[in-house]
mmCIF file of C-alpha atoms in Angstrom:
data_model
loop_
_atom_site.group_PDB
_atom_site.id
_atom_site.type_symbol
_atom_site.label_atom_id
_atom_site.label_comp_id
_atom_site.label_asym_id
_atom_site.label_seq_id
_atom_site.Cartn_x
_atom_site.Cartn_y
_atom_site.Cartn_z
ATOM 1 C CA MET A 21 14.257 -33.991 -48.182
ATOM 2 C CA GLU A 22 12.855 -30.414 -48.162
ATOM 3 C CA PHE A 23 12.216 -30.716 -44.429
ATOM 4 C CA LEU A 24 15.822 -31.808 -43.808
ATOM 5 C CA LEU A 25 17.113 -28.967 -45.974
ATOM 6 C CA ALA A 26 14.988 -26.417 -44.089
ATOM 7 C CA GLU A 27 16.212 -27.858 -40.808
ATOM 8 C CA GLU A 28 19.842 -27.630 -41.899
ATOM 9 C CA LEU A 29 19.590 -24.078 -43.213
ATOM 10 C CA ASN A 30 17.285 -22.984 -40.346
ATOM 11 C CA LEU A 31 14.853 -21.557 -42.882
ATOM 12 C CA PRO A 32 12.192 -19.242 -41.421
ATOM 13 C CA THR A 33 8.482 -19.953 -41.748
ATOM 14 C CA MET A 34 5.693 -17.400 -42.080
ATOM 15 C CA GLY A 35 4.042 -16.564 -38.743
ATOM 16 C CA GLU A 36 7.037 -17.742 -36.758
ATOM 17 C CA THR A 37 8.521 -15.655 -33.929
ATOM 18 C CA ARG A 38 12.324 -15.597 -33.671
ATOM 19 C CA GLN A 39 15.085 -14.101 -31.582
ATOM 20 C CA GLY A 40 17.644 -12.062 -33.544
ATOM 21 C CA TRP A 41 20.275 -9.330 -33.314
ATOM 22 C CA VAL A 42 20.238 -5.898 -34.935
ATOM 23 C CA ILE A 43 23.248 -5.803 -37.279
ATOM 24 C CA GLU A 44 22.734 -2.754 -39.506
ATOM 25 C CA HIS A 45 20.678 0.404 -39.995
ATOM 26 C CA ARG A 46 20.052 1.444 -43.587
ATOM 27 C CA ASN A 47 18.238 4.484 -44.933
ATOM 28 C CA ASN A 48 14.941 2.719 -45.265
ATOM 29 C CA ALA A 49 15.351 -0.553 -43.357
ATOM 30 C CA ILE A 50 16.926 -2.342 -40.406
ATOM 31 C CA LEU A 51 18.681 -5.669 -40.869
ATOM 32 C CA ILE A 52 18.233 -8.412 -38.281
ATOM 33 C CA ASP A 53 20.353 -11.559 -38.004
ATOM 34 C CA ILE A 54 17.735 -14.278 -37.475
ATOM 35 C CA GLY A 55 20.177 -17.207 -37.731
ATOM 36 C CA ALA A 56 19.151 -18.113 -41.271
ATOM 37 C CA LYS A 57 20.871 -17.922 -44.650
ATOM 38 C CA SER A 58 19.442 -14.429 -45.182
ATOM 39 C CA GLU A 59 18.983 -11.522 -42.764
ATOM 40 C CA GLY A 60 15.536 -10.370 -41.855
ATOM 41 C CA VAL A 61 14.485 -6.885 -42.947
ATOM 42 C CA ILE A 62 12.259 -4.500 -40.994
ATOM 43 C CA SER A 63 10.610 -2.408 -43.712
ATOM 44 C CA GLY A 64 10.690 1.358 -43.962
ATOM 45 C CA SER A 65 6.899 1.607 -43.617
ATOM 46 C CA GLU A 66 7.124 0.029 -40.156
ATOM 47 C CA LEU A 67 10.041 2.266 -39.182
ATOM 48 C CA GLN A 68 8.056 5.403 -40.075
ATOM 49 C CA SER A 69 5.337 4.501 -37.598
ATOM 50 C CA MET A 70 7.748 3.751 -34.725
ATOM 51 C CA ASP A 71 8.090 6.093 -31.770
ATOM 52 C CA ASP A 72 11.500 7.153 -30.451
ATOM 53 C CA GLU A 73 11.289 4.786 -27.497
ATOM 54 C CA THR A 74 10.879 1.768 -29.790
ATOM 55 C CA ARG A 75 13.665 2.920 -32.128
ATOM 56 C CA GLU A 76 16.079 2.977 -29.183
ATOM 57 C CA LEU A 77 15.344 -0.707 -28.592
ATOM 58 C CA LEU A 78 16.520 -1.418 -32.141
ATOM 59 C CA ALA A 79 20.050 -0.091 -31.695
ATOM 60 C CA VAL A 80 22.794 -2.087 -33.435
ATOM 61 C CA GLY A 81 23.875 -5.037 -31.285
ATOM 62 C CA ASN A 82 20.596 -5.307 -29.366
ATOM 63 C CA GLU A 83 18.821 -8.656 -29.149
ATOM 64 C CA VAL A 84 15.226 -8.433 -30.329
ATOM 65 C CA THR A 85 12.248 -10.651 -31.053
ATOM 66 C CA VAL A 86 10.793 -10.449 -34.574
ATOM 67 C CA TYR A 87 7.831 -11.964 -36.395
ATOM 68 C CA ILE A 88 8.277 -13.551 -39.845
ATOM 69 C CA VAL A 89 5.888 -11.681 -42.144
ATOM 70 C CA ASN A 90 7.140 -13.058 -45.488
ATOM 71 C CA THR A 91 9.850 -15.655 -46.119
ATOM 72 C CA GLU A 92 10.688 -14.049 -49.483
ATOM 73 C CA ASP A 93 9.373 -10.816 -50.974
ATOM 74 C CA GLN A 94 9.741 -9.642 -54.580
ATOM 75 C CA HIS A 95 13.334 -8.639 -53.871
ATOM 76 C CA GLY A 96 14.207 -11.966 -52.247
ATOM 77 C CA ASN A 97 14.249 -10.526 -48.693
ATOM 78 C CA VAL A 98 12.899 -12.144 -45.539
ATOM 79 C CA VAL A 99 10.465 -9.540 -44.236
ATOM 80 C CA VAL A 100 10.228 -9.384 -40.431
ATOM 81 C CA SER A 101 8.312 -7.158 -38.044
ATOM 82 C CA TYR A 102 9.353 -6.008 -34.606
ATOM 83 C CA ALA A 103 5.940 -4.474 -33.913
ATOM 84 C CA LYS A 104 4.085 -7.662 -34.864
ATOM 85 C CA ALA A 105 6.357 -9.771 -32.641
ATOM 86 C CA ALA A 106 5.936 -7.362 -29.759
ATOM 87 C CA GLU A 107 2.202 -7.432 -30.368
ATOM 88 C CA GLU A 108 2.128 -11.235 -30.239
ATOM 89 C CA LEU A 109 4.098 -11.183 -26.984
ATOM 90 C CA ASP A 110 1.742 -8.547 -25.621
ATOM 91 C CA TRP A 111 -1.292 -10.683 -26.499
ATOM 92 C CA THR A 112 0.341 -13.554 -24.602
ATOM 93 C CA ARG A 113 0.992 -11.217 -21.679
ATOM 94 C CA ALA A 114 -2.626 -10.008 -21.786
ATOM 95 C CA GLU A 115 -3.853 -13.606 -21.671
ATOM 96 C CA GLU A 116 -1.572 -14.289 -18.701
ATOM 97 C CA LEU A 117 -2.908 -11.175 -16.931
ATOM 98 C CA LEU A 118 -6.458 -12.361 -17.587
ATOM 99 C CA ALA A 119 -5.682 -15.768 -16.101
ATOM 100 C CA SER A 120 -3.771 -14.444 -13.067
ATOM 101 C CA GLN A 121 -5.963 -11.379 -12.502
ATOM 102 C CA ASP A 122 -2.875 -9.421 -11.507
ATOM 103 C CA VAL A 123 -3.202 -5.631 -11.481
ATOM 104 C CA TYR A 124 -1.718 -3.913 -14.552
ATOM 105 C CA LYS A 125 -0.500 -0.303 -14.465
ATOM 106 C CA GLY A 126 -0.852 1.351 -17.856
ATOM 107 C CA LYS A 127 -0.670 4.794 -19.421
ATOM 108 C CA VAL A 128 -3.844 6.404 -20.759
ATOM 109 C CA ILE A 129 -3.192 7.220 -24.445
ATOM 110 C CA GLY A 130 -6.591 8.374 -25.627
ATOM 111 C CA GLN A 131 -10.315 8.589 -25.044
ATOM 112 C CA ASN A 132 -13.583 8.404 -26.910
ATOM 113 C CA LYS A 133 -17.247 8.658 -26.093
ATOM 114 C CA GLY A 134 -17.369 5.064 -24.852
ATOM 115 C CA GLY A 135 -14.357 5.102 -22.571
ATOM 116 C CA ILE A 136 -10.573 5.499 -22.418
ATOM 117 C CA LEU A 137 -7.632 3.790 -24.170
ATOM 118 C CA VAL A 138 -4.745 2.322 -22.155
ATOM 119 C CA LYS A 139 -1.442 1.130 -23.612
ATOM 120 C CA LEU A 140 -0.393 -2.453 -22.907
ATOM 121 C CA GLY A 141 2.907 -2.804 -24.725
ATOM 122 C CA GLN A 142 2.061 -2.409 -28.416
ATOM 123 C CA LEU A 143 -1.638 -3.056 -27.765
ATOM 124 C CA ARG A 144 -4.405 -0.590 -27.026
ATOM 125 C CA GLY A 145 -6.666 -1.791 -24.266
ATOM 126 C CA PHE A 146 -10.125 -0.284 -23.875
ATOM 127 C CA VAL A 147 -11.667 0.700 -20.540
ATOM 128 C CA PRO A 148 -15.429 1.235 -21.082
ATOM 129 C CA ASN A 149 -17.144 4.017 -19.157
ATOM 130 C CA SER A 150 -18.862 1.341 -17.063
ATOM 131 C CA GLN A 151 -15.441 0.083 -15.921
ATOM 132 C CA ILE A 152 -13.908 3.459 -15.050
ATOM 133 C CA SER A 153 -13.606 4.100 -11.305
ATOM 134 C CA ARG A 154 -16.723 5.558 -9.684
ATOM 135 C CA ARG A 155 -14.558 8.096 -7.880
ATOM 136 C CA ARG A 156 -13.879 9.843 -11.191
ATOM 137 C CA HIS A 157 -16.697 12.322 -11.677
ATOM 138 C CA PHE A 158 -16.269 13.752 -15.153
ATOM 139 C CA ASP A 159 -17.978 14.050 -18.521
ATOM 140 C CA ASP A 160 -16.547 13.076 -21.906
ATOM 141 C CA ASN A 161 -14.664 16.360 -22.312
ATOM 142 C CA GLN A 162 -12.905 15.957 -18.979
ATOM 143 C CA LYS A 163 -11.535 12.522 -19.928
ATOM 144 C CA ASN A 164 -8.750 14.346 -21.757
ATOM 145 C CA LYS A 165 -7.291 15.201 -18.347
ATOM 146 C CA LEU A 166 -6.490 11.502 -17.875
ATOM 147 C CA ILE A 167 -4.313 11.249 -21.004
ATOM 148 C CA ASN A 168 -0.658 10.436 -20.168
ATOM 149 C CA SER A 169 -1.580 9.515 -16.595
ATOM 150 C CA VAL A 170 -1.000 5.976 -15.307
ATOM 151 C CA ILE A 171 -3.954 4.042 -13.907
ATOM 152 C CA GLN A 172 -4.357 0.608 -12.353
ATOM 153 C CA THR A 173 -6.513 -1.891 -14.242
ATOM 154 C CA LYS A 174 -7.307 -5.565 -14.597
ATOM 155 C CA VAL A 175 -7.719 -7.478 -17.857
ATOM 156 C CA ILE A 176 -11.300 -8.765 -18.068
ATOM 157 C CA GLU A 177 -11.516 -9.879 -21.723
ATOM 158 C CA VAL A 178 -9.006 -10.967 -24.399
ATOM 159 C CA ASP A 179 -9.940 -11.895 -27.979
ATOM 160 C CA ARG A 180 -6.750 -12.066 -30.043
ATOM 161 C CA LYS A 181 -8.532 -12.924 -33.309
ATOM 162 C CA ARG A 182 -10.834 -9.914 -33.070
ATOM 163 C CA GLY A 183 -8.130 -7.670 -31.621
ATOM 164 C CA ARG A 184 -10.284 -7.076 -28.564
ATOM 165 C CA LEU A 185 -8.672 -6.216 -25.199
ATOM 166 C CA ILE A 186 -10.961 -4.967 -22.418
ATOM 167 C CA LEU A 187 -9.633 -3.594 -19.135
ATOM 168 C CA SER A 188 -11.354 -2.554 -15.907
ATOM 169 C CA GLU A 189 -10.247 0.116 -13.469
ATOM 170 C CA ARG A 190 -13.093 -0.778 -11.120
ATOM 171 C CA ALA A 191 -11.926 -4.392 -10.781
ATOM 172 C CA ALA A 192 -8.422 -3.244 -9.838
ATOM 173 C CA GLU A 193 -9.848 -0.699 -7.443
ATOM 174 C CA LYS A 194 -11.981 -3.355 -5.761
ATOM 175 C CA GLU A 195 -8.907 -5.496 -5.098
ATOM 176 C CA ALA A 196 -7.020 -2.468 -3.780
ATOM 177 C CA ARG A 197 -9.934 -1.681 -1.450
ATOM 178 C CA GLN A 198 -9.985 -5.242 -0.169
ATOM 179 C CA ALA A 199 -6.235 -5.126 0.476
ATOM 180 C CA ARG A 200 -6.546 -1.771 2.272
ATOM 181 C CA ARG A 201 -9.505 -3.117 4.226
ATOM 182 C CA ALA A 202 -7.584 -6.160 5.449
ATOM 183 C CA GLU A 203 -4.541 -4.026 6.281
ATOM 184 C CA LEU A 204 -6.572 -1.408 8.131
ATOM 185 C CA LEU A 205 -8.643 -3.954 10.035
ATOM 186 C CA ALA A 206 -5.453 -5.679 11.154
ATOM 187 C CA SER A 207 -3.958 -2.403 12.388
ATOM 188 C CA LEU A 208 -7.033 -1.018 14.154
ATOM 189 C CA GLU A 209 -7.674 -1.161 17.877
ATOM 190 C CA GLU A 210 -10.921 -0.665 19.751
ATOM 191 C CA GLY A 211 -11.098 2.827 21.164
ATOM 192 C CA THR A 212 -9.321 4.399 18.172
ATOM 193 C CA VAL A 213 -10.731 7.661 16.800
ATOM 194 C CA LEU A 214 -10.837 7.844 12.991
ATOM 195 C CA LYS A 215 -11.844 10.388 10.377
ATOM 196 C CA GLY A 216 -14.402 9.174 7.865
ATOM 197 C CA ARG A 217 -17.064 10.105 5.355
ATOM 198 C CA VAL A 218 -20.756 9.201 5.343
ATOM 199 C CA ILE A 219 -21.402 7.049 2.257
ATOM 200 C CA ASN A 220 -24.898 5.683 2.924
ATOM 201 C CA LEU A 221 -27.815 6.089 5.311
ATOM 202 C CA ALA A 222 -30.256 3.358 6.324
ATOM 203 C CA ASP A 223 -33.108 3.227 8.817
ATOM 204 C CA PHE A 224 -30.920 1.315 11.270
ATOM 205 C CA GLY A 225 -27.772 3.442 11.011
ATOM 206 C CA ALA A 226 -25.115 5.189 8.943
ATOM 207 C CA PHE A 227 -22.319 3.627 6.883
ATOM 208 C CA ILE A 228 -18.989 5.422 7.187
ATOM 209 C CA ASP A 229 -15.942 5.018 4.936
ATOM 210 C CA VAL A 230 -12.733 5.190 6.972
ATOM 211 C CA GLY A 231 -9.782 4.938 4.595
ATOM 212 C CA GLY A 232 -11.344 2.339 2.299
ATOM 213 C CA VAL A 233 -13.112 0.334 5.001
ATOM 214 C CA GLU A 234 -16.844 0.646 5.625
ATOM 215 C CA GLY A 235 -18.097 0.679 9.174
ATOM 216 C CA LEU A 236 -21.584 0.963 10.651
ATOM 217 C CA VAL A 237 -22.744 3.489 13.212
ATOM 218 C CA HIS A 238 -25.905 1.910 14.582
ATOM 219 C CA LEU A 239 -28.858 4.204 15.226
ATOM 220 C CA SER A 240 -28.310 3.788 18.967
ATOM 221 C CA GLU A 241 -24.691 4.989 18.619
ATOM 222 C CA LEU A 242 -25.406 8.166 16.631
ATOM 223 C CA SER A 243 -26.003 10.385 19.653
ATOM 224 C CA TRP A 244 -26.820 10.362 23.342
ATOM 225 C CA LYS A 245 -29.824 12.414 22.358
ATOM 226 C CA ARG A 246 -32.888 10.904 20.747
ATOM 227 C CA VAL A 247 -32.497 10.319 16.994
ATOM 228 C CA ASN A 248 -35.452 8.968 15.039
ATOM 229 C CA ALA A 249 -33.525 8.453 11.804
ATOM 230 C CA PRO A 250 -29.864 8.912 10.735
ATOM 231 C CA ALA A 251 -30.973 11.452 8.134
ATOM 232 C CA ASP A 252 -32.070 13.733 10.991
ATOM 233 C CA ILE A 253 -28.439 14.511 11.843
ATOM 234 C CA LEU A 254 -26.314 13.275 8.897
ATOM 235 C CA GLU A 255 -26.086 13.616 5.126
ATOM 236 C CA VAL A 256 -24.215 11.488 2.603
ATOM 237 C CA GLY A 257 -20.831 13.128 2.063
ATOM 238 C CA ASP A 258 -20.502 14.534 5.594
ATOM 239 C CA GLU A 259 -16.997 14.337 7.068
ATOM 240 C CA VAL A 260 -17.130 12.941 10.619
ATOM 241 C CA GLU A 261 -14.954 11.596 13.416
ATOM 242 C CA VAL A 262 -15.905 8.167 14.724
ATOM 243 C CA PHE A 263 -14.978 6.015 17.707
ATOM 244 C CA VAL A 264 -14.106 2.343 17.010
ATOM 245 C CA LEU A 265 -16.405 0.228 19.178
ATOM 246 C CA ASN A 266 -15.747 -3.263 17.893
ATOM 247 C CA ILE A 267 -13.650 -5.021 15.227
ATOM 248 C CA ASP A 268 -14.809 -8.386 13.888
ATOM 249 C CA GLN A 269 -11.769 -9.657 11.942
ATOM 250 C CA ASP A 270 -13.447 -12.895 10.815
ATOM 251 C CA ARG A 271 -16.526 -11.196 9.378
ATOM 252 C CA GLU A 272 -14.578 -8.043 8.434
ATOM 253 C CA ARG A 273 -17.071 -5.801 10.190
ATOM 254 C CA LEU A 274 -16.422 -2.543 11.956
ATOM 255 C CA ALA A 275 -18.778 -1.135 14.589
ATOM 256 C CA LEU A 276 -18.404 2.614 15.043
ATOM 257 C CA SER A 277 -19.889 5.298 17.264
ATOM 258 C CA LEU A 278 -20.452 9.024 17.092
ATOM 259 C CA LYS A 279 -21.965 9.452 20.534
ATOM 260 C CA ARG A 280 -18.874 8.134 22.339
ATOM 261 C CA LEU A 281 -17.126 11.321 21.239
ATOM 262 C CA GLU A 282 -19.875 13.445 22.862
ATOM 263 C CA PRO A 283 -20.276 14.123 26.596
ATOM 264 C CA ASP A 284 -22.057 11.235 28.300
ATOM 265 C CA PRO A 285 -25.292 12.700 29.725
ATOM 266 C CA TRP A 286 -24.782 10.691 32.923
ATOM 267 C CA THR A 287 -21.617 12.693 33.577
ATOM 268 C CA ILE A 288 -23.564 15.952 33.369
ATOM 269 C CA ILE A 289 -26.914 14.643 34.559
ATOM 270 C CA ASP A 290 -27.084 17.183 37.429
ATOM 271 C CA GLU A 291 -27.365 19.941 34.822
ATOM 272 C CA TYR A 292 -30.521 18.411 33.329
ATOM 273 C CA TYR A 293 -32.355 16.437 36.024
ATOM 274 C CA GLN A 294 -33.140 17.146 39.661
ATOM 275 C CA VAL A 295 -35.121 15.317 42.290
ATOM 276 C CA GLY A 296 -38.704 16.622 42.261
ATOM 277 C CA GLN A 297 -38.695 17.434 38.513
ATOM 278 C CA LEU A 298 -41.860 16.544 36.543
ATOM 279 C CA LEU A 299 -41.489 15.012 33.054
ATOM 280 C CA GLU A 300 -43.457 13.113 30.443
ATOM 281 C CA ALA A 301 -42.336 9.486 29.937
ATOM 282 C CA THR A 302 -43.282 6.426 27.865
ATOM 283 C CA ILE A 303 -43.650 3.008 29.470
ATOM 284 C CA THR A 304 -41.139 0.669 27.789
ATOM 285 C CA LYS A 305 -41.221 -2.522 29.868
ATOM 286 C CA LEU A 306 -43.244 -4.131 32.662
ATOM 287 C CA THR A 307 -41.780 -6.425 35.332
ATOM 288 C CA LYS A 308 -43.197 -7.878 38.520
ATOM 289 C CA TYR A 309 -41.319 -5.282 40.583
ATOM 290 C CA GLY A 310 -42.187 -2.189 38.517
ATOM 291 C CA ALA A 311 -42.273 -0.462 35.150
ATOM 292 C CA PHE A 312 -39.467 1.031 33.106
ATOM 293 C CA ALA A 313 -40.158 4.359 31.445
ATOM 294 C CA ARG A 314 -38.211 6.411 28.886
ATOM 295 C CA LEU A 315 -38.192 10.149 29.456
ATOM 296 C CA ASP A 316 -39.713 12.072 26.546
ATOM 297 C CA ASP A 317 -36.884 14.578 26.164
ATOM 298 C CA GLU A 318 -33.782 14.959 23.961
ATOM 299 C CA TYR A 319 -31.680 12.405 25.885
ATOM 300 C CA ALA A 320 -34.476 9.835 26.311
ATOM 301 C CA LEU A 321 -32.921 8.260 29.421
ATOM 302 C CA GLU A 322 -34.743 5.338 30.995
ATOM 303 C CA GLY A 323 -35.752 5.066 34.653
ATOM 304 C CA LEU A 324 -37.608 2.652 36.919
ATOM 305 C CA ILE A 325 -41.004 3.277 38.463
ATOM 306 C CA HIS A 326 -40.972 0.834 41.364
ATOM 307 C CA ILE A 327 -44.269 -0.991 41.961
ATOM 308 C CA SER A 328 -44.630 0.925 45.222
ATOM 309 C CA GLU A 329 -44.460 4.221 43.268
ATOM 310 C CA LEU A 330 -47.183 3.404 40.759
ATOM 311 C CA SER A 331 -50.181 4.273 42.922
ATOM 312 C CA GLU A 332 -51.327 5.253 46.411
ATOM 313 C CA ASN A 333 -53.276 1.990 46.458
ATOM 314 C CA HIS A 334 -51.843 -1.506 46.676
ATOM 315 C CA VAL A 335 -50.738 -2.854 43.254
ATOM 316 C CA ASN A 336 -50.474 -6.576 42.572
ATOM 317 C CA HIS A 337 -48.798 -6.120 39.192
ATOM 318 C CA PRO A 338 -47.746 -3.007 37.206
ATOM 319 C CA LYS A 339 -50.072 -4.020 34.319
ATOM 320 C CA ASP A 340 -52.983 -3.186 36.604
ATOM 321 C CA VAL A 341 -51.924 0.495 36.472
ATOM 322 C CA VAL A 342 -49.948 1.118 33.263
ATOM 323 C CA GLN A 343 -49.492 -0.456 29.834
ATOM 324 C CA GLN A 344 -46.466 -0.679 27.545
ATOM 325 C CA SER A 345 -46.158 2.371 25.195
ATOM 326 C CA GLN A 346 -48.457 4.406 27.451
ATOM 327 C CA THR A 347 -47.412 8.022 28.022
ATOM 328 C CA VAL A 348 -47.475 9.122 31.661
ATOM 329 C CA THR A 349 -46.362 12.029 33.817
ATOM 330 C CA VAL A 350 -43.607 11.072 36.272
ATOM 331 C CA ARG A 351 -41.643 12.767 38.995
ATOM 332 C CA ILE A 352 -37.920 12.155 39.481
ATOM 333 C CA ILE A 353 -37.404 10.904 43.039
ATOM 334 C CA ARG A 354 -33.816 9.626 42.792
ATOM 335 C CA VAL A 355 -30.764 10.379 40.653
ATOM 336 C CA ASP A 356 -27.813 7.996 41.025
ATOM 337 C CA LYS A 357 -25.013 9.168 38.738
ATOM 338 C CA ASP A 358 -22.601 6.400 39.763
ATOM 339 C CA GLN A 359 -25.084 3.569 39.183
ATOM 340 C CA ARG A 360 -26.565 5.385 36.136
ATOM 341 C CA GLN A 361 -30.065 4.982 37.544
ATOM 342 C CA LEU A 362 -33.141 7.185 37.675
ATOM 343 C CA GLY A 363 -35.899 6.555 40.188
ATOM 344 C CA LEU A 364 -39.316 7.706 38.937
ATOM 345 C CA SER A 365 -42.748 7.939 40.529
ATOM 346 C CA ILE A 366 -46.317 8.294 39.342
ATOM 347 C CA LYS A 367 -47.674 8.220 42.877
ATOM 348 C CA GLN A 368 -45.728 11.345 43.837
ATOM 349 C CA VAL A 369 -46.746 13.424 40.829
ATOM 350 C CA VAL A 370 -49.319 14.924 43.145
ATOM 351 C CA SER A 371 -47.602 15.036 46.515
ATOM 352 C CA ASP A 372 -47.593 17.475 49.416
ATOM 353 C CA LYS A 373 -43.853 16.939 49.620
ATOM 354 C CA PHE A 374 -43.303 18.821 46.340
ATOM 355 C CA VAL A 375 -46.139 21.366 46.459
ATOM 356 C CA GLU A 376 -43.917 24.341 47.309
ATOM 357 C CA ALA A 377 -41.353 23.440 44.655
ATOM 358 C CA ASP A 378 -44.100 22.963 42.042
ATOM 359 C CA LEU A 379 -45.695 26.308 42.926
ATOM 360 C CA GLU A 380 -42.340 28.080 42.762
ATOM 361 C CA LYS A 381 -41.651 26.621 39.343
ATOM 362 C CA LEU A 382 -45.131 27.513 38.123
ATOM 363 C CA THR A 383 -44.638 31.090 39.334
ATOM 364 C CA THR A 384 -41.274 31.283 37.538
ATOM 365 C CA ILE A 385 -42.845 30.061 34.259
ATOM 366 C CA GLN A 386 -45.676 32.614 34.513
ATOM 367 C CA ASP A 387 -43.223 35.447 35.148
#
């Protein structure tokens, strides 16, 4: 019988959330029509803590959601709360954001030693220091500069019973980076020149950030000149221009180059190498028809010592005369710019053909 009576009169129950309409403002209360026998009353204590923005939402005639705090107080009123209802809705929204992992933009409303506070409706979400973006380099005092600014976050923990709401700026930033990465990779073309920043150095190359996408400049693409380690010519934080060598969309990898933006030594080889020139070189590879040697200078170009140029005597195989990694003196006997080839000789290091040129050079050095 009581159930039927409550059903007929639409009696409110404690903890229930209802839709209602603002019908009157009094000195110390706001009356809400909640569709029951009695109006709901938002108490003066709640009104005192409301900001102006919330008060505007409670203008007469507006539809609002309220939470039933007490079905009958000492004065016989149904006590309702707008803030509690909004809070319940915000907890539901926070749980939905946690499940969907959508990015939430919120205003920073405070800070403490452990992190910053972000408003999510009526709730105060907490972003621990460990979840603040790494790009923000500041101490506790400088966190005040963030107050009233809007940041992007993701909800990473919700505990309604304990009133615990944890947000992460880093998680949102990671998603934004991935989106930028996919967008940039899709728009890039091989041969493009980009501006970037060195973010890490490894033995095998340098990692460059180009607008949120990381690319690798392999050691061999750092310079036309010899580079033993990336740290010899670069530092983390350096701003550089890079040439896009290759884009692997499937593996989301970007191969970059610094040396392609420098003059190719083969285009200016006549300025550095001439037939008859003596140089130190290191044997890099042996074949049945000769030995390859890398010149021991800043460009470290490689040339071929044909088997016939290894010795005055007959040679069955280059290994009979030289070994891999051996350092030898060679003479340049051919420069082919078009074919990008250097012809080298050990046999002609001491040769009557170049005596006058060698003497002239020796005289010049002594002078």
